[in-house]
Coordinates of C-alpha atoms in Angstrom, one line a residue:
X206 CA 138.1 98.0 84.0
X207 CA 135.4 98.9 86.4
X208 CA 132.5 96.5 87.0
X209 CA 129.5 98.9 86.7
X210 CA 128.5 101.9 84.6
X211 CA 125.5 104.0 85.7
X212 CA 123.7 105.5 82.7
X213 CA 121.6 108.6 83.1
X214 CA 119.7 110.0 80.1
X215 CA 118.5 113.6 80.5
X216 CA 116.6 116.3 78.7
X217 CA 116.7 119.9 80.0
X218 CA 116.7 119.0 83.7
X219 CA 120.0 120.4 84.8
X220 CA 119.0 121.0 88.4
X221 CA 117.4 117.6 88.9
X222 CA 120.3 115.9 87.1
X223 CA 122.7 117.6 89.5
X224 CA 120.8 116.1 92.4
X225 CA 120.9 112.7 90.9
X226 CA 124.7 112.9 90.3
X227 CA 125.2 114.2 93.9
X228 CA 123.4 111.2 95.3
X229 CA 125.6 108.8 93.2
X230 CA 128.7 110.6 94.3
X231 CA 127.6 110.3 97.9
X232 CA 126.8 106.6 97.8
X233 CA 129.2 104.0 99.1
X234 CA 131.6 102.9 96.3
X235 CA 132.1 99.2 95.7
X236 CA 135.7 98.1 95.5
X237 CA 135.0 96.7 92.0
X238 CA 134.7 100.2 90.6
X239 CA 131.9 102.4 89.2
X240 CA 131.7 105.1 86.6
X241 CA 128.9 107.3 85.3
X242 CA 127.8 108.0 81.7
X243 CA 125.3 110.8 81.1
X244 CA 123.6 111.2 77.7
X245 CA 122.3 114.7 77.2
X246 CA 119.3 114.4 74.8
X247 CA 118.7 117.5 72.8
X248 CA 119.5 119.7 75.8
X249 CA 119.2 123.5 75.6
X250 CA 119.2 124.5 79.2
X251 CA 122.8 124.6 80.3
X252 CA 123.1 120.9 80.9
X253 CA 126.2 120.6 78.7
X254 CA 128.0 123.3 80.6
X255 CA 127.1 121.8 83.9
X256 CA 128.3 118.4 82.8
X257 CA 131.5 119.8 81.4
X258 CA 132.4 121.5 84.7
X259 CA 131.3 118.5 86.7
X260 CA 133.4 116.0 84.7
X261 CA 136.5 118.1 85.5
X262 CA 136.1 118.4 89.2
X263 CA 137.8 116.0 91.6
X264 CA 136.2 113.8 94.2
X265 CA 133.2 112.4 92.4
X266 CA 132.7 109.2 90.5
X267 CA 134.4 109.2 87.1
X268 CA 131.9 111.0 84.8
X269 CA 131.7 110.9 81.0
X270 CA 129.0 112.6 79.0
X271 CA 127.8 112.5 75.5
X272 CA 125.3 114.6 73.5
X273 CA 122.6 112.9 71.5
X274 CA 121.0 115.5 69.2
X275 CA 118.1 113.4 68.0
X276 CA 115.2 114.1 70.3
X277 CA 113.7 111.1 72.1
X278 CA 114.8 109.2 75.2
X279 CA 115.1 105.9 73.3
X280 CA 117.7 107.5 71.0
X281 CA 119.7 108.5 74.1
X282 CA 119.4 105.0 75.7
X283 CA 120.5 103.3 72.5
X284 CA 123.6 105.6 72.3
X285 CA 124.4 104.5 75.9
X286 CA 124.0 100.8 75.0
X287 CA 126.6 101.2 72.3
X288 CA 129.1 103.0 74.6
X289 CA 129.1 101.0 77.8
X290 CA 131.9 98.5 78.1
X291 CA 131.6 97.3 81.7
X292 CA 130.0 94.0 82.6
X293 CA 127.1 95.7 84.4
X294 CA 125.0 98.7 83.3
X295 CA 122.6 100.4 85.6
X296 CA 119.8 102.7 84.3
X297 CA 119.0 105.6 86.6
X298 CA 116.6 108.4 85.7
X299 CA 117.5 112.1 86.0
X300 CA 114.8 112.8 88.6
X301 CA 115.8 110.1 91.1
X302 CA 118.1 110.0 94.1
X303 CA 120.2 106.9 94.9
X304 CA 120.3 105.7 98.4
X305 CA 123.6 105.5 100.2
X306 CA 123.8 101.7 99.7
X307 CA 122.5 101.7 96.1
X308 CA 125.8 101.0 94.3
X309 CA 127.0 98.3 96.7
X310 CA 123.6 96.7 96.5
X311 CA 123.9 96.3 92.7
X312 CA 127.2 94.6 93.0
X313 CA 126.1 92.4 95.8
X314 CA 123.0 91.3 93.9
X315 CA 124.9 90.6 90.7
X316 CA 127.4 88.5 92.7
X317 CA 124.7 86.6 94.6
X318 CA 122.4 85.9 91.6
X319 CA 124.7 85.0 88.7
X320 CA 121.7 83.7 86.7
X321 CA 120.1 87.1 86.8
X322 CA 120.5 88.9 83.4
X323 CA 118.4 91.8 84.8
X324 CA 118.2 93.2 88.3
X325 CA 115.7 95.8 89.7
X326 CA 115.3 97.4 93.0
X327 CA 112.9 99.4 95.2
X328 CA 111.8 102.8 94.0
X329 CA 109.7 105.1 96.3
X330 CA 108.3 108.6 96.0
X331 CA 110.5 111.4 97.5
X332 CA 107.5 113.0 99.4
X333 CA 108.2 116.4 100.8
X334 CA 104.8 117.3 102.3
X335 CA 103.7 119.5 99.4
X336 CA 101.6 116.7 97.8
X337 CA 97.8 116.7 98.2
X338 CA 96.4 114.4 101.0
X339 CA 94.5 112.2 98.5
X340 CA 97.7 110.7 97.1
X341 CA 98.1 108.7 100.3
X342 CA 94.6 107.4 100.2
X343 CA 94.7 103.6 100.4
X344 CA 90.9 103.1 99.8
X345 CA 89.0 101.7 96.8
X346 CA 89.0 105.1 95.0
X347 CA 92.7 105.8 95.2
X348 CA 94.4 107.1 92.1
X349 CA 96.7 104.7 90.3
X350 CA 99.2 104.8 88.9
X351 CA 100.4 108.1 90.2
X352 CA 102.8 110.0 88.0
X353 CA 105.5 109.3 90.6
X354 CA 107.0 105.9 89.7
X355 CA 106.8 103.5 92.6
X356 CA 108.1 99.9 92.7
X357 CA 108.1 97.9 95.8
X358 CA 107.8 94.1 95.8
X359 CA 108.5 93.7 99.5
X360 CA 111.5 93.2 101.7
X361 CA 112.8 89.9 100.3
X362 CA 114.6 89.3 97.1
X363 CA 112.6 87.3 94.5
X364 CA 112.4 86.4 90.8
X365 CA 109.9 88.5 88.8
X366 CA 107.9 87.7 85.7
X367 CA 105.6 89.9 83.7
X368 CA 102.5 88.6 85.5
X369 CA 104.0 89.7 88.9
X370 CA 105.6 93.1 88.0
X371 CA 107.9 94.9 85.6
X372 CA 110.1 97.8 86.8
X373 CA 110.4 101.2 85.3
X374 CA 113.4 102.0 83.0
X375 CA 115.2 104.0 85.6
X376 CA 115.3 101.2 88.0
X377 CA 117.2 98.4 86.4
X378 CA 120.5 96.7 85.9
X379 CA 121.5 94.6 82.9
X380 CA 124.5 92.3 82.3
X381 CA 125.9 93.8 79.1
X382 CA 126.7 90.4 77.7
X383 CA 122.9 90.2 77.1
X384 CA 122.5 93.4 75.1
X385 CA 123.2 91.8 71.7
X386 CA 120.4 89.3 72.3
X387 CA 117.9 91.9 73.7
X388 CA 118.6 94.6 71.1
X389 CA 118.0 98.4 71.3
X390 CA 115.1 100.3 72.7
X391 CA 112.2 101.0 70.3
X392 CA 112.5 104.5 68.9
X393 CA 108.7 104.3 68.1
X394 CA 108.0 104.4 71.9
X395 CA 109.1 106.5 74.8
X396 CA 109.1 110.2 75.7
X397 CA 110.2 112.8 73.3
X398 CA 111.4 115.8 75.3
X399 CA 109.0 116.1 78.2
X400 CA 105.9 114.7 76.5
X401 CA 103.9 111.9 78.1
X402 CA 105.2 109.1 75.9
X403 CA 106.2 105.8 77.5
X404 CA 106.3 102.0 77.2
X405 CA 109.8 101.9 75.7
X406 CA 111.1 100.3 78.9
X407 CA 108.2 97.8 79.2
X408 CA 108.6 96.7 75.6
X409 CA 112.4 96.2 76.2
X410 CA 111.9 94.2 79.4
X411 CA 109.3 92.0 77.8
X412 CA 111.6 91.4 74.8
X413 CA 114.5 90.6 77.2
X414 CA 112.4 88.1 79.1
X415 CA 111.2 86.6 75.8
X416 CA 114.8 85.7 74.9
X417 CA 115.5 84.0 78.2
X418 CA 116.7 86.8 80.5
X419 CA 115.7 86.4 84.2
X420 CA 114.8 89.3 86.4
X421 CA 115.8 89.5 90.0
X422 CA 114.3 91.9 92.5
X423 CA 116.9 93.2 95.0
X424 CA 115.1 95.5 97.6
X425 CA 118.4 96.9 98.9
X426 CA 118.7 98.7 95.6
X427 CA 116.8 101.8 96.8
X428 CA 116.1 105.0 94.9
X429 CA 113.8 107.9 95.7
X430 CA 111.8 109.5 92.8
X431 CA 111.3 113.3 92.7
X432 CA 107.7 114.5 93.2
X433 CA 106.6 117.4 91.0
X434 CA 103.5 118.9 92.6
X435 CA 102.2 120.1 89.2
X436 CA 102.0 116.5 88.0
X437 CA 99.5 115.8 90.8
X438 CA 96.9 118.1 89.3
X439 CA 93.9 116.3 87.9
X440 CA 94.2 117.6 84.4
X441 CA 97.8 116.4 84.1
X442 CA 96.9 113.1 85.6
X443 CA 94.2 112.5 83.1
X444 CA 96.4 113.4 80.1
X445 CA 99.1 111.1 81.4
X446 CA 96.6 108.2 81.9
X447 CA 95.3 108.7 78.4
X448 CA 98.7 108.8 76.8
X449 CA 100.3 106.0 78.7
X450 CA 97.4 103.6 78.2
X451 CA 97.3 104.4 74.5
X452 CA 101.0 103.4 74.2
X453 CA 100.5 100.0 75.8
X454 CA 97.9 98.8 73.3
X455 CA 99.6 96.2 71.1
X456 CA 102.5 95.5 73.4
X457 CA 103.1 91.8 74.4
X458 CA 100.6 91.0 77.0
X459 CA 98.3 93.7 75.7
X460 CA 97.7 92.2 72.2
X461 CA 94.9 93.6 70.2
X462 CA 93.5 92.9 66.8
X463 CA 93.5 95.5 64.0
X464 CA 89.7 95.4 63.2
X465 CA 88.8 98.6 64.9
X466 CA 87.8 99.5 68.4
X467 CA 86.0 96.6 70.2
X468 CA 82.6 97.3 71.6
X469 CA 83.6 96.6 75.1
X470 CA 86.2 99.4 75.0
X471 CA 83.5 101.9 74.1
X472 CA 81.3 100.5 76.8
X473 CA 84.0 100.8 79.4
X474 CA 84.7 104.4 78.4
X475 CA 81.0 105.3 78.5
X476 CA 80.5 103.6 81.9
X477 CA 83.4 105.4 83.6
X478 CA 82.3 108.8 82.1
X479 CA 78.7 108.3 83.3
X480 CA 79.9 107.4 86.8
X481 CA 82.1 110.5 86.9
X482 CA 79.1 112.7 86.0
X483 CA 76.6 111.1 88.4
X484 CA 78.6 110.8 91.6
X485 CA 78.6 113.6 94.2
X486 CA 81.7 112.4 96.1
X487 CA 85.0 114.1 95.1
X488 CA 87.1 111.0 95.5
X489 CA 84.8 108.9 93.3
X490 CA 84.6 111.6 90.6
X491 CA 88.4 111.9 90.5
X492 CA 88.8 108.1 90.3
X493 CA 86.2 107.7 87.5
X494 CA 87.6 110.6 85.5
X495 CA 91.0 108.9 85.7
X496 CA 89.5 105.6 84.6
X497 CA 87.7 107.3 81.8
X498 CA 90.9 109.0 80.6
X499 CA 92.7 105.6 80.6
X500 CA 89.8 104.0 78.7
X501 CA 89.9 106.8 76.1
X502 CA 93.6 106.1 75.7
X503 CA 92.7 102.4 75.1
X504 CA 90.3 103.4 72.4
X505 CA 92.9 105.6 70.7
X506 CA 95.4 102.7 70.9
X507 CA 93.0 100.5 68.9
X508 CA 92.5 103.3 66.4
X509 CA 96.3 103.6 66.0
X510 CA 96.6 99.8 65.3
X511 CA 93.8 100.1 62.7
X512 CA 95.6 103.0 61.0
X513 CA 98.9 101.2 61.0
X514 CA 97.3 98.1 59.5
X515 CA 95.8 100.2 56.7
X516 CA 99.1 101.8 56.0
X517 CA 100.9 98.4 56.0
X518 CA 98.2 97.0 53.6
X519 CA 98.7 100.0 51.2
X520 CA 102.4 99.3 51.0
X521 CA 102.1 95.7 50.0
X522 CA 102.7 94.9 46.4

């Protein structure tokens, strides 16, 4: 049996998925053995045909693929959790490219840190020069987080906790002996198709750490994330900030009551919106519009909790 299975969940991104698989095939292969499992989630763009042809061609890593018809990334992830039999499982997203040393770095980290139930690596944007100049601005009005996942905790390995950093879902390895304790991904969270949902990975990591799993950062596990120029337009960035912030309200570490929207949340929203209207500088306006969108998402998150509480109260005998 191989040591490692790389899991890639995908939805209607055949071209990007092919790049991801190409990068895994080109990476150095550990002697312990690696295979790849792709879960095609409600795909309608030729992904199935591409995977069928690719699984039959020689030379690449052993590739198996499954179709998950129920739309939602968490459904695809949970199917993968049930199917993997190797001691290590690596999650890689379909819009990332693995570095040449990525696979070997996973095996090395697992061997060197036997206490690590979870391992994450470094994830950097795959800049190609088409991005607007402001994305590289390090100043006080920089836009964060960008819709290009970035994770870099330095050049040295270290243990991570939630107060330091949590990786994204496509940048993690888990020892499969822990899966029964951690449980599946929440199907109430996460993207459905290409919408802007999220937080299924954060909730899963927090749950894992809550049952005793330890998270090790291995910087040699390097991936590069695809940059979509359309996602760097202000309108998209604001929609993303609103949706992602809304999804975090109520998660562990972001607990909230169910008594409605706190006054401070409304004040924060109003303050950011006023600053965006009153400033004459483009970088400040962009920054405060993003903060206002995130604050609006927070307000909507509190409203969601209040609705859920009312519904739960109505179901009680």
